[in-house]
mmCIF file of C-alpha atoms in Angstrom:
data_model
loop_
_atom_site.group_PDB
_atom_site.id
_atom_site.type_symbol
_atom_site.label_atom_id
_atom_site.label_comp_id
_atom_site.label_asym_id
_atom_site.label_seq_id
_atom_site.Cartn_x
_atom_site.Cartn_y
_atom_site.Cartn_z
ATOM 1 C CA MET A 266 -0.354 -0.245 -0.166
ATOM 2 C CA LYS A 267 2.874 2.388 0.812
ATOM 3 C CA ASN A 268 4.451 1.293 -2.521
ATOM 4 C CA THR A 269 1.569 2.064 -4.565
ATOM 5 C CA GLN A 270 0.889 5.796 -2.564
ATOM 6 C CA GLU A 271 4.735 6.511 -3.628
ATOM 7 C CA ALA A 272 3.985 5.837 -6.837
ATOM 8 C CA VAL A 273 1.248 7.692 -7.299
ATOM 9 C CA ALA A 274 2.883 10.947 -5.595
ATOM 10 C CA MET A 275 5.659 10.492 -7.978
ATOM 11 C CA GLN A 276 3.632 10.292 -11.197
ATOM 12 C CA ASN A 277 1.286 13.788 -9.510
ATOM 13 C CA PRO A 278 4.145 14.998 -7.842
ATOM 14 C CA ASP A 279 1.808 18.327 -7.027
ATOM 15 C CA PRO A 280 -1.800 17.775 -5.648
ATOM 16 C CA PRO A 281 -4.689 19.382 -7.403
ATOM 17 C CA THR A 282 -5.303 21.577 -4.701
ATOM 18 C CA ALA A 283 -1.668 22.657 -4.566
ATOM 19 C CA ARG A 284 -2.132 23.341 -8.602
ATOM 20 C CA ARG A 285 -4.810 25.244 -8.197
ATOM 21 C CA GLY A 286 -3.448 27.376 -5.653
ATOM 22 C CA ILE A 287 -0.676 27.787 -7.622
ATOM 23 C CA GLY A 288 -2.924 28.769 -10.420
ATOM 24 C CA ARG A 289 -4.487 31.408 -8.433
ATOM 25 C CA LEU A 290 -1.253 32.886 -7.250
ATOM 26 C CA ARG A 291 -0.130 33.281 -10.989
ATOM 27 C CA LEU A 292 -2.919 34.361 -12.491
ATOM 28 C CA ASP A 293 -5.619 36.163 -10.371
ATOM 29 C CA PRO A 294 -3.108 38.915 -9.395
ATOM 30 C CA GLU A 295 -2.014 39.623 -12.665
ATOM 31 C CA GLY A 296 -5.376 39.843 -13.955
ATOM 32 C CA ARG A 297 -6.213 42.098 -10.961
ATOM 33 C CA GLY A 298 -3.569 44.566 -11.430
ATOM 34 C CA THR A 299 -4.631 44.976 -14.831
ATOM 35 C CA ARG A 300 -7.812 45.953 -13.918
ATOM 36 C CA ARG A 301 -6.862 48.084 -10.992
ATOM 37 C CA ALA A 302 -4.471 49.586 -13.305
ATOM 38 C CA LEU A 303 -7.354 50.157 -15.890
ATOM 39 C CA LEU A 304 -9.472 51.875 -13.391
ATOM 40 C CA VAL A 305 -6.553 53.959 -12.002
ATOM 41 C CA GLY A 306 -5.888 55.442 -15.368
ATOM 42 C CA LEU A 307 -9.951 55.794 -15.993
ATOM 43 C CA LEU A 308 -10.235 57.844 -12.928
ATOM 44 C CA LEU A 309 -7.043 60.107 -13.514
ATOM 45 C CA LEU A 310 -7.972 60.602 -17.218
ATOM 46 C CA PRO A 311 -9.857 63.844 -16.810
ATOM 47 C CA LEU A 312 -7.505 65.371 -14.545
ATOM 48 C CA LEU A 313 -5.416 64.750 -16.619
ATOM 49 C CA LEU A 314 -6.782 66.265 -19.874
ATOM 50 C CA GLN A 315 -8.047 69.563 -17.569
ATOM 51 C CA PRO A 316 -4.923 71.111 -17.857
ATOM 52 C CA MET A 317 -5.081 70.908 -21.858
ATOM 53 C CA GLY A 318 -8.929 72.726 -22.033
ATOM 54 C CA THR A 319 -12.601 70.900 -20.621
ATOM 55 C CA HIS A 320 -12.678 70.029 -24.784
ATOM 56 C CA TRP A 321 -10.865 67.091 -24.639
ATOM 57 C CA VAL A 322 -13.015 66.186 -21.151
ATOM 58 C CA ARG A 323 -16.060 67.193 -23.174
ATOM 59 C CA ILE A 324 -14.994 64.381 -25.734
ATOM 60 C CA ALA A 325 -14.265 61.838 -22.668
ATOM 61 C CA ASP A 326 -17.777 62.437 -21.501
ATOM 62 C CA THR A 327 -19.458 62.255 -24.871
ATOM 63 C CA CYS A 328 -17.278 58.708 -25.309
ATOM 64 C CA LEU A 329 -18.828 56.940 -22.110
ATOM 65 C CA LEU A 330 -22.579 58.243 -23.703
ATOM 66 C CA TYR A 331 -21.752 56.463 -26.316
ATOM 67 C CA VAL A 332 -20.299 53.433 -24.862
ATOM 68 C CA MET A 333 -23.672 53.212 -22.867
ATOM 69 C CA LEU A 334 -25.490 53.450 -26.341
ATOM 70 C CA ALA A 335 -23.617 50.918 -27.747
ATOM 71 C CA LEU A 336 -23.868 48.566 -25.032
ATOM 72 C CA GLY A 337 -27.338 48.789 -24.982
ATOM 73 C CA ALA A 338 -27.362 48.337 -28.118
ATOM 74 C CA ASN A 339 -25.419 45.050 -28.401
ATOM 75 C CA VAL A 340 -27.885 43.529 -26.019
ATOM 76 C CA VAL A 341 -30.447 43.741 -29.344
ATOM 77 C CA MET A 342 -28.040 43.216 -32.068
ATOM 78 C CA GLY A 343 -25.258 41.230 -30.773
ATOM 79 C CA HIS A 344 -27.044 39.336 -28.273
ATOM 80 C CA ALA A 345 -30.416 38.447 -29.471
ATOM 81 C CA GLY A 346 -29.351 38.761 -33.633
ATOM 82 C CA LEU A 347 -32.039 41.592 -34.019
ATOM 83 C CA LEU A 348 -31.105 44.215 -36.426
ATOM 84 C CA ASP A 349 -32.263 47.412 -34.983
ATOM 85 C CA LEU A 350 -31.335 50.843 -37.191
ATOM 86 C CA GLY A 351 -33.801 52.727 -34.749
ATOM 87 C CA TYR A 352 -32.446 52.318 -31.416
ATOM 88 C CA VAL A 353 -31.602 56.291 -31.461
ATOM 89 C CA ALA A 354 -35.695 56.678 -30.754
ATOM 90 C CA PHE A 355 -34.651 55.205 -27.203
ATOM 91 C CA TYR A 356 -32.167 57.826 -26.718
ATOM 92 C CA ALA A 357 -34.271 60.878 -27.784
ATOM 93 C CA CYS A 358 -37.002 59.047 -25.283
ATOM 94 C CA GLY A 359 -34.924 59.564 -22.190
ATOM 95 C CA ALA A 360 -33.524 62.899 -23.144
ATOM 96 C CA TYR A 361 -36.762 64.433 -23.853
ATOM 97 C CA LEU A 362 -38.509 62.682 -20.785
ATOM 98 C CA PHE A 363 -35.532 64.303 -18.718
ATOM 99 C CA ALA A 364 -36.040 67.933 -20.299
ATOM 100 C CA LEU A 365 -39.778 67.379 -19.355
ATOM 101 C CA LEU A 366 -39.356 66.778 -15.880
ATOM 102 C CA ALA A 367 -36.358 68.835 -15.324
ATOM 103 C CA SER A 368 -36.940 72.127 -16.979
ATOM 104 C CA PRO A 369 -39.377 74.939 -16.798
ATOM 105 C CA HIS A 370 -41.216 74.150 -19.622
ATOM 106 C CA LEU A 371 -44.110 72.326 -18.642
ATOM 107 C CA SER A 372 -45.043 75.003 -15.737
ATOM 108 C CA GLU A 373 -44.667 77.466 -18.810
ATOM 109 C CA HIS A 374 -47.363 75.972 -21.334
ATOM 110 C CA PHE A 375 -49.640 74.427 -18.503
ATOM 111 C CA ALA A 376 -51.646 76.570 -16.250
ATOM 112 C CA TRP A 377 -52.667 73.660 -13.979
ATOM 113 C CA ILE A 378 -48.816 72.396 -13.519
ATOM 114 C CA ALA A 379 -47.782 76.329 -12.868
ATOM 115 C CA ALA A 380 -50.613 76.009 -10.068
ATOM 116 C CA ALA A 381 -49.449 72.608 -8.738
ATOM 117 C CA PHE A 382 -45.673 74.129 -8.937
ATOM 118 C CA PRO A 383 -45.035 77.668 -8.934
ATOM 119 C CA LEU A 384 -41.241 77.424 -8.526
ATOM 120 C CA GLY A 385 -41.348 74.981 -11.647
ATOM 121 C CA LEU A 386 -41.546 71.406 -12.140
ATOM 122 C CA HIS A 387 -37.754 70.216 -11.172
ATOM 123 C CA ALA A 388 -37.793 66.475 -10.423
ATOM 124 C CA PRO A 389 -34.242 64.946 -9.395
ATOM 125 C CA TRP A 390 -32.123 63.028 -11.032
ATOM 126 C CA TRP A 391 -32.631 59.936 -8.994
ATOM 127 C CA ILE A 392 -36.482 59.665 -9.961
ATOM 128 C CA VAL A 393 -36.302 60.816 -13.672
ATOM 129 C CA VAL A 394 -33.563 58.346 -14.783
ATOM 130 C CA PRO A 395 -35.508 55.277 -13.392
ATOM 131 C CA LEU A 396 -38.257 56.931 -15.327
ATOM 132 C CA SER A 397 -36.393 57.299 -18.350
ATOM 133 C CA ALA A 398 -35.467 53.690 -18.294
ATOM 134 C CA MET A 399 -38.915 51.976 -17.256
ATOM 135 C CA LEU A 400 -40.183 54.445 -20.428
ATOM 136 C CA ALA A 401 -37.695 53.519 -22.981
ATOM 137 C CA ALA A 402 -37.915 49.620 -21.547
ATOM 138 C CA LEU A 403 -41.757 49.670 -22.267
ATOM 139 C CA LEU A 404 -41.523 51.954 -25.480
ATOM 140 C CA GLY A 405 -39.063 49.012 -26.638
ATOM 141 C CA THR A 406 -41.726 46.423 -25.835
ATOM 142 C CA LEU A 407 -44.460 47.767 -27.509
ATOM 143 C CA PHE A 408 -42.198 48.371 -30.621
ATOM 144 C CA GLY A 409 -40.619 45.003 -30.863
ATOM 145 C CA ALA A 410 -44.091 43.152 -30.322
ATOM 146 C CA PRO A 411 -45.028 43.689 -34.047
ATOM 147 C CA THR A 412 -41.901 42.923 -35.526
ATOM 148 C CA LEU A 413 -41.442 39.531 -34.064
ATOM 149 C CA LYS A 414 -42.186 37.590 -37.069
ATOM 150 C CA LEU A 415 -39.595 40.201 -39.034
ATOM 151 C CA ARG A 416 -36.017 38.899 -40.145
ATOM 152 C CA GLY A 417 -32.997 40.577 -41.096
ATOM 153 C CA ASP A 418 -33.775 43.621 -44.007
ATOM 154 C CA TYR A 419 -37.138 43.685 -43.307
ATOM 155 C CA LEU A 420 -36.356 44.059 -39.807
ATOM 156 C CA ALA A 421 -33.933 46.679 -40.690
ATOM 157 C CA ILE A 422 -36.466 48.644 -42.545
ATOM 158 C CA VAL A 423 -39.150 48.576 -40.020
ATOM 159 C CA THR A 424 -36.670 49.677 -36.946
ATOM 160 C CA LEU A 425 -35.543 52.552 -39.082
ATOM 161 C CA GLY A 426 -39.124 53.938 -39.886
ATOM 162 C CA PHE A 427 -39.839 53.256 -36.356
ATOM 163 C CA GLY A 428 -36.670 55.983 -35.444
ATOM 164 C CA GLU A 429 -37.997 58.470 -38.050
ATOM 165 C CA ILE A 430 -41.282 58.305 -36.672
ATOM 166 C CA VAL A 431 -40.283 59.225 -33.112
ATOM 167 C CA ARG A 432 -38.066 62.060 -34.417
ATOM 168 C CA LEU A 433 -40.320 63.631 -36.524
ATOM 169 C CA LEU A 434 -43.056 63.181 -33.482
ATOM 170 C CA ILE A 435 -40.695 65.129 -31.624
ATOM 171 C CA ALA A 436 -40.171 67.434 -34.005
ATOM 172 C CA ASN A 437 -43.938 68.346 -34.641
ATOM 173 C CA LEU A 438 -45.454 68.093 -31.153
ATOM 174 C CA SER A 439 -45.651 71.816 -30.443
ATOM 175 C CA HIS A 440 -49.027 72.481 -31.715
ATOM 176 C CA PRO A 441 -51.801 72.359 -30.758
ATOM 177 C CA ILE A 442 -50.434 71.390 -27.229
ATOM 178 C CA ASN A 443 -47.070 72.428 -26.746
ATOM 179 C CA ILE A 444 -45.404 69.041 -25.440
ATOM 180 C CA THR A 445 -41.904 69.126 -27.076
ATOM 181 C CA ASN A 446 -41.516 72.542 -28.231
ATOM 182 C CA GLY A 447 -40.839 71.581 -31.588
ATOM 183 C CA ALA A 448 -37.734 72.421 -33.902
ATOM 184 C CA LYS A 449 -37.074 74.968 -31.216
ATOM 185 C CA GLY A 450 -35.664 72.236 -28.791
ATOM 186 C CA MET A 451 -36.368 72.540 -25.150
ATOM 187 C CA GLY A 452 -34.053 73.935 -22.306
ATOM 188 C CA PRO A 453 -32.540 74.699 -19.952
ATOM 189 C CA ASN A 454 -32.582 71.488 -18.099
ATOM 190 C CA ASP A 455 -31.705 71.291 -14.720
ATOM 191 C CA SER A 456 -28.163 70.170 -13.594
ATOM 192 C CA ILE A 457 -27.515 67.075 -11.458
ATOM 193 C CA ARG A 458 -27.016 67.468 -7.800
ATOM 194 C CA VAL A 459 -25.426 64.544 -6.122
ATOM 195 C CA PHE A 460 -25.378 64.618 -2.459
ATOM 196 C CA GLY A 461 -25.773 68.046 -2.642
ATOM 197 C CA LEU A 462 -23.005 68.461 -5.061
ATOM 198 C CA ASP A 463 -24.209 70.583 -8.311
ATOM 199 C CA LEU A 464 -22.211 68.688 -10.837
ATOM 200 C CA GLY A 465 -23.181 71.579 -13.397
ATOM 201 C CA GLN A 466 -20.886 73.868 -11.113
ATOM 202 C CA PRO A 467 -17.136 74.030 -10.848
ATOM 203 C CA LEU A 468 -15.669 72.475 -7.818
ATOM 204 C CA ASN A 469 -12.797 73.935 -5.706
ATOM 205 C CA LEU A 470 -11.015 71.173 -3.665
ATOM 206 C CA GLY A 471 -8.088 72.206 -1.710
ATOM 207 C CA GLY A 472 -7.282 74.946 -4.043
ATOM 208 C CA VAL A 473 -7.551 72.628 -6.983
ATOM 209 C CA GLN A 474 -10.789 73.857 -9.493
ATOM 210 C CA ILE A 475 -12.564 70.508 -10.980
ATOM 211 C CA ALA A 476 -14.561 71.514 -13.819
ATOM 212 C CA SER A 477 -17.889 70.818 -14.351
ATOM 213 C CA VAL A 478 -17.513 68.524 -17.469
ATOM 214 C CA THR A 479 -15.326 66.568 -15.110
ATOM 215 C CA LEU A 480 -17.338 65.980 -12.240
ATOM 216 C CA TYR A 481 -20.171 64.669 -14.869
ATOM 217 C CA TYR A 482 -17.372 62.375 -16.673
ATOM 218 C CA TYR A 483 -17.161 60.396 -13.236
ATOM 219 C CA LEU A 484 -20.922 60.167 -12.969
ATOM 220 C CA PHE A 485 -20.824 58.762 -16.383
ATOM 221 C CA LEU A 486 -18.024 56.431 -15.754
ATOM 222 C CA ALA A 487 -20.089 55.061 -12.577
ATOM 223 C CA LEU A 488 -23.299 54.301 -15.179
ATOM 224 C CA VAL A 489 -20.765 52.906 -17.569
ATOM 225 C CA LEU A 490 -19.213 50.474 -15.140
ATOM 226 C CA LEU A 491 -22.761 49.576 -13.911
ATOM 227 C CA THR A 492 -23.906 48.816 -17.609
ATOM 228 C CA VAL A 493 -20.613 46.370 -18.325
ATOM 229 C CA THR A 494 -21.533 44.564 -15.087
ATOM 230 C CA ILE A 495 -25.104 44.035 -16.246
ATOM 231 C CA CYS A 496 -24.135 43.475 -19.701
ATOM 232 C CA HIS A 497 -21.709 40.677 -18.503
ATOM 233 C CA ARG A 498 -24.165 39.009 -16.473
ATOM 234 C CA LEU A 499 -26.685 38.728 -18.962
ATOM 235 C CA GLN A 500 -24.478 37.507 -21.637
ATOM 236 C CA HIS A 501 -23.186 34.643 -18.999
ATOM 237 C CA SER A 502 -26.672 34.351 -17.907
ATOM 238 C CA ARG A 503 -29.778 31.480 -18.722
ATOM 239 C CA ILE A 504 -31.481 34.687 -20.723
ATOM 240 C CA GLY A 505 -27.611 35.553 -22.737
ATOM 241 C CA ARG A 506 -27.194 31.788 -23.449
ATOM 242 C CA ALA A 507 -30.862 31.935 -24.944
ATOM 243 C CA TRP A 508 -30.365 34.993 -26.702
ATOM 244 C CA MET A 509 -27.606 33.486 -28.482
ATOM 245 C CA ALA A 510 -29.349 30.407 -29.298
ATOM 246 C CA ILE A 511 -31.981 32.419 -30.848
ATOM 247 C CA ARG A 512 -29.088 34.665 -32.718
ATOM 248 C CA ASP A 513 -27.692 31.290 -34.116
ATOM 249 C CA ASP A 514 -30.879 29.623 -35.509
ATOM 250 C CA GLU A 515 -33.748 30.526 -33.902
ATOM 251 C CA ALA A 516 -36.153 27.389 -35.748
ATOM 252 C CA VAL A 517 -33.338 25.024 -34.048
ATOM 253 C CA ALA A 518 -33.977 27.364 -30.262
ATOM 254 C CA GLN A 519 -37.193 26.843 -30.715
ATOM 255 C CA ALA A 520 -37.352 22.862 -30.966
ATOM 256 C CA MET A 521 -35.253 22.847 -28.030
ATOM 257 C CA GLY A 522 -37.922 24.794 -26.164
ATOM 258 C CA ILE A 523 -36.612 28.451 -26.032
ATOM 259 C CA ASP A 524 -39.683 31.046 -25.604
ATOM 260 C CA CYS A 525 -38.429 33.024 -28.521
ATOM 261 C CA ARG A 526 -41.289 35.563 -28.261
ATOM 262 C CA ASN A 527 -41.120 36.580 -24.550
ATOM 263 C CA LEU A 528 -37.071 36.426 -25.054
ATOM 264 C CA LYS A 529 -36.833 38.936 -28.218
ATOM 265 C CA LEU A 530 -39.537 41.048 -26.282
ATOM 266 C CA LEU A 531 -36.994 41.215 -23.242
ATOM 267 C CA ALA A 532 -34.258 41.982 -25.388
ATOM 268 C CA PHE A 533 -35.777 45.025 -26.982
ATOM 269 C CA GLY A 534 -36.764 46.102 -23.467
ATOM 270 C CA ILE A 535 -33.828 45.959 -21.758
ATOM 271 C CA GLY A 536 -31.792 47.396 -24.676
ATOM 272 C CA ALA A 537 -34.088 50.095 -24.868
ATOM 273 C CA SER A 538 -33.486 51.220 -21.035
ATOM 274 C CA PHE A 539 -29.690 51.573 -21.598
ATOM 275 C CA GLY A 540 -30.515 53.903 -24.254
ATOM 276 C CA GLY A 541 -33.047 55.476 -22.214
ATOM 277 C CA VAL A 542 -30.295 56.321 -19.215
ATOM 278 C CA ALA A 543 -27.869 57.501 -21.470
ATOM 279 C CA GLY A 544 -30.434 59.769 -23.069
ATOM 280 C CA ALA A 545 -31.471 61.383 -19.753
ATOM 281 C CA MET A 546 -27.770 61.937 -18.777
ATOM 282 C CA PHE A 547 -27.057 63.420 -22.185
ATOM 283 C CA GLY A 548 -30.487 65.851 -21.533
ATOM 284 C CA ALA A 549 -28.500 67.261 -17.911
ATOM 285 C CA PHE A 550 -25.160 67.219 -19.382
ATOM 286 C CA GLN A 551 -26.220 69.419 -22.332
ATOM 287 C CA GLY A 552 -28.635 71.524 -20.621
ATOM 288 C CA PHE A 553 -31.163 71.417 -23.949
ATOM 289 C CA VAL A 554 -32.280 69.264 -26.382
ATOM 290 C CA SER A 555 -33.356 69.346 -29.971
ATOM 291 C CA PRO A 556 -34.403 66.932 -32.640
ATOM 292 C CA GLU A 557 -31.257 67.198 -34.993
ATOM 293 C CA ALA A 558 -29.689 65.294 -31.758
ATOM 294 C CA PHE A 559 -31.662 62.324 -32.827
ATOM 295 C CA GLY A 560 -31.280 61.673 -36.155
ATOM 296 C CA LEU A 561 -30.742 59.177 -38.872
ATOM 297 C CA GLN A 562 -27.228 59.305 -38.561
ATOM 298 C CA GLU A 563 -26.916 58.702 -34.934
ATOM 299 C CA SER A 564 -28.808 55.553 -35.244
ATOM 300 C CA VAL A 565 -26.117 54.313 -38.116
ATOM 301 C CA LEU A 566 -23.511 55.509 -36.201
ATOM 302 C CA ILE A 567 -24.290 53.531 -32.842
ATOM 303 C CA VAL A 568 -24.984 50.333 -35.070
ATOM 304 C CA ALA A 569 -21.510 51.123 -36.790
ATOM 305 C CA MET A 570 -19.659 50.997 -33.238
ATOM 306 C CA VAL A 571 -21.150 47.920 -32.964
ATOM 307 C CA VAL A 572 -20.146 46.031 -35.864
ATOM 308 C CA PHE A 573 -17.177 47.996 -36.015
ATOM 309 C CA GLY A 574 -15.602 46.863 -32.215
ATOM 310 C CA GLY A 575 -16.777 43.377 -32.732
ATOM 311 C CA ILE A 576 -20.820 42.210 -32.344
ATOM 312 C CA GLY A 577 -21.282 40.469 -29.335
ATOM 313 C CA HIS A 578 -18.427 41.198 -27.718
ATOM 314 C CA ILE A 579 -18.846 43.325 -24.462
ATOM 315 C CA PRO A 580 -14.942 44.746 -24.665
ATOM 316 C CA GLY A 581 -14.856 45.276 -28.867
ATOM 317 C CA VAL A 582 -18.502 46.950 -28.656
ATOM 318 C CA ILE A 583 -16.598 49.370 -26.184
ATOM 319 C CA LEU A 584 -13.457 49.724 -27.905
ATOM 320 C CA GLY A 585 -15.588 50.430 -31.040
ATOM 321 C CA ALA A 586 -17.647 53.366 -29.094
ATOM 322 C CA LEU A 587 -14.484 54.800 -28.185
ATOM 323 C CA LEU A 588 -12.753 54.841 -31.369
ATOM 324 C CA LEU A 589 -15.167 56.323 -33.505
ATOM 325 C CA THR A 590 -16.361 58.755 -30.915
ATOM 326 C CA ALA A 591 -12.749 60.341 -30.364
ATOM 327 C CA LEU A 592 -11.843 59.361 -34.475
ATOM 328 C CA PRO A 593 -13.516 62.325 -35.872
ATOM 329 C CA GLU A 594 -11.779 64.700 -33.514
ATOM 330 C CA VAL A 595 -8.637 63.294 -33.577
ATOM 331 C CA LEU A 596 -8.837 63.811 -37.594
ATOM 332 C CA ARG A 597 -9.229 67.418 -36.902
ATOM 333 C CA TYR A 598 -5.319 67.762 -37.007
ATOM 334 C CA VAL A 599 -5.605 65.658 -40.229
ATOM 335 C CA ALA A 600 -8.065 67.686 -42.046
ATOM 336 C CA GLY A 601 -6.509 71.265 -41.387
ATOM 337 C CA PRO A 602 -3.395 70.395 -43.001
ATOM 338 C CA LEU A 603 -4.988 68.696 -46.063
ATOM 339 C CA GLN A 604 -7.281 71.653 -46.363
ATOM 340 C CA SER A 605 -4.475 74.195 -46.335
ATOM 341 C CA MET A 606 -2.706 72.054 -48.443
ATOM 342 C CA THR A 607 -5.359 72.154 -51.304
ATOM 343 C CA ASP A 608 -5.758 75.880 -50.636
ATOM 344 C CA GLY A 609 -8.867 75.137 -49.150
ATOM 345 C CA ARG A 610 -10.265 73.382 -51.891
ATOM 346 C CA LEU A 611 -11.176 70.461 -50.005
ATOM 347 C CA ASP A 612 -13.609 71.358 -46.938
ATOM 348 C CA ALA A 613 -12.886 70.308 -43.384
ATOM 349 C CA GLY A 614 -16.544 69.026 -43.054
ATOM 350 C CA ILE A 615 -16.506 66.527 -46.216
ATOM 351 C CA LEU A 616 -13.078 65.024 -45.799
ATOM 352 C CA ARG A 617 -13.391 64.034 -42.198
ATOM 353 C CA PRO A 618 -16.318 61.888 -42.770
ATOM 354 C CA LEU A 619 -14.457 60.752 -45.529
ATOM 355 C CA LEU A 620 -11.206 60.063 -43.760
ATOM 356 C CA ILE A 621 -13.415 57.989 -41.227
ATOM 357 C CA SER A 622 -15.273 56.009 -43.705
ATOM 358 C CA LEU A 623 -12.060 54.787 -45.449
ATOM 359 C CA ALA A 624 -10.457 54.215 -41.882
ATOM 360 C CA MET A 625 -13.495 51.880 -41.105
ATOM 361 C CA ILE A 626 -13.062 50.158 -44.770
ATOM 362 C CA ALA A 627 -9.802 49.626 -44.275
ATOM 363 C CA THR A 628 -10.327 47.942 -41.031
ATOM 364 C CA MET A 629 -13.308 46.152 -42.121
ATOM 365 C CA LEU A 630 -11.846 44.335 -44.892
ATOM 366 C CA VAL A 631 -8.884 43.382 -42.797
ATOM 367 C CA ARG A 632 -11.037 42.276 -39.188
ATOM 368 C CA PRO A 633 -14.347 41.329 -41.343
ATOM 369 C CA HIS A 634 -15.651 40.535 -37.671
ATOM 370 C CA GLY A 635 -14.909 43.416 -36.153
ATOM 371 C CA LEU A 636 -11.341 44.964 -34.301
ATOM 372 C CA TRP A 637 -12.209 42.820 -31.167
ATOM 373 C CA PRO A 638 -14.361 40.256 -32.233
ATOM 374 C CA ALA A 639 -16.005 37.411 -30.126
ATOM 375 C CA PRO A 640 -13.279 34.482 -28.930
ATOM 376 C CA ALA A 641 -15.058 31.776 -31.054
ATOM 377 C CA GLN A 642 -14.889 34.139 -34.113
ATOM 378 C CA GLY A 643 -11.410 35.060 -33.228
ATOM 379 C CA LYS A 644 -10.809 31.246 -33.437
ATOM 380 C CA SER A 645 -12.665 30.737 -37.170
ATOM 381 C CA LEU A 646 -10.479 33.487 -38.330
ATOM 382 C CA ARG A 647 -7.220 32.171 -37.202
ATOM 383 C CA GLY A 648 -8.415 28.746 -38.656
ATOM 384 C CA ARG A 649 -9.200 30.199 -42.027
#
């Protein structure tokens, strides 16, 4: 018996528990260290950009807003496989709800609201933001119900029309009852207050002034981290696996007992709720909303972020949103010299979209599944 145990020990010098412990020592600290370094970098980023001007911090804020939008669209398109070209409608829904509840518009145009709220209807953000998420989720569910039997190009056309209907409805709801103030837009919207701190005003901390855009950056960063956590949990849950089964083959998924109808509606609702939250943050950050901010170009840009980064892969979607939001600003430094070299013959307004399009085309030719595709797609690409 003793000889047998010695032989086994010689064949397996490290017991399983020891090997698992060594694996933890080798892998976990490295991963945690990378995440901690990334988090520290994100926290310090606005403080490093602020000396160069608030313009770059504002770009960082916009990047975070588009990350939230792209992650919400990825739930619908990347996980459930439903092509949604009208996602910007939920973005507009959140922005206008914030403008209605956090601006003097309703009190100025409705006498009974002015009588009930003499100082104006100024709802706090911690009420408006959940309401924006719920309203957008309800709108997404109602919108998804009649499109459940549509697929591919037909679904894309219907969602495209839905987005345009919402934009036109917002632009024309100024008469006979002025609800959205039409093409003039709505504002000024209240800034967000967190524990008595007004994010719309600069903060003096130990003799150092922190700009308003920097304060908004930290709020947006917290919401992005929360969104990433929710999306990650959803992706690895039973619901997420069912969405991916529907995306890969709906007929087989239905034959396996998956309730495709309700899961599609759930995808529309959850994805729309992220768009509603991002819209509410946009309304607070800009202080003004108008229909021009929610046109077809915004929907196409959101879809491009998801596809360009890597559809269905959360890190890839984040990368695509960051690049396509920051790239136009970076190309200002390229379009300017090219315009001067041609004596102004090349308009910067045309040249920048052209350079962005060329960069996207070149990238998609080299990486057809996106810059950072899902691991399964990456393996299939390497196998070719």
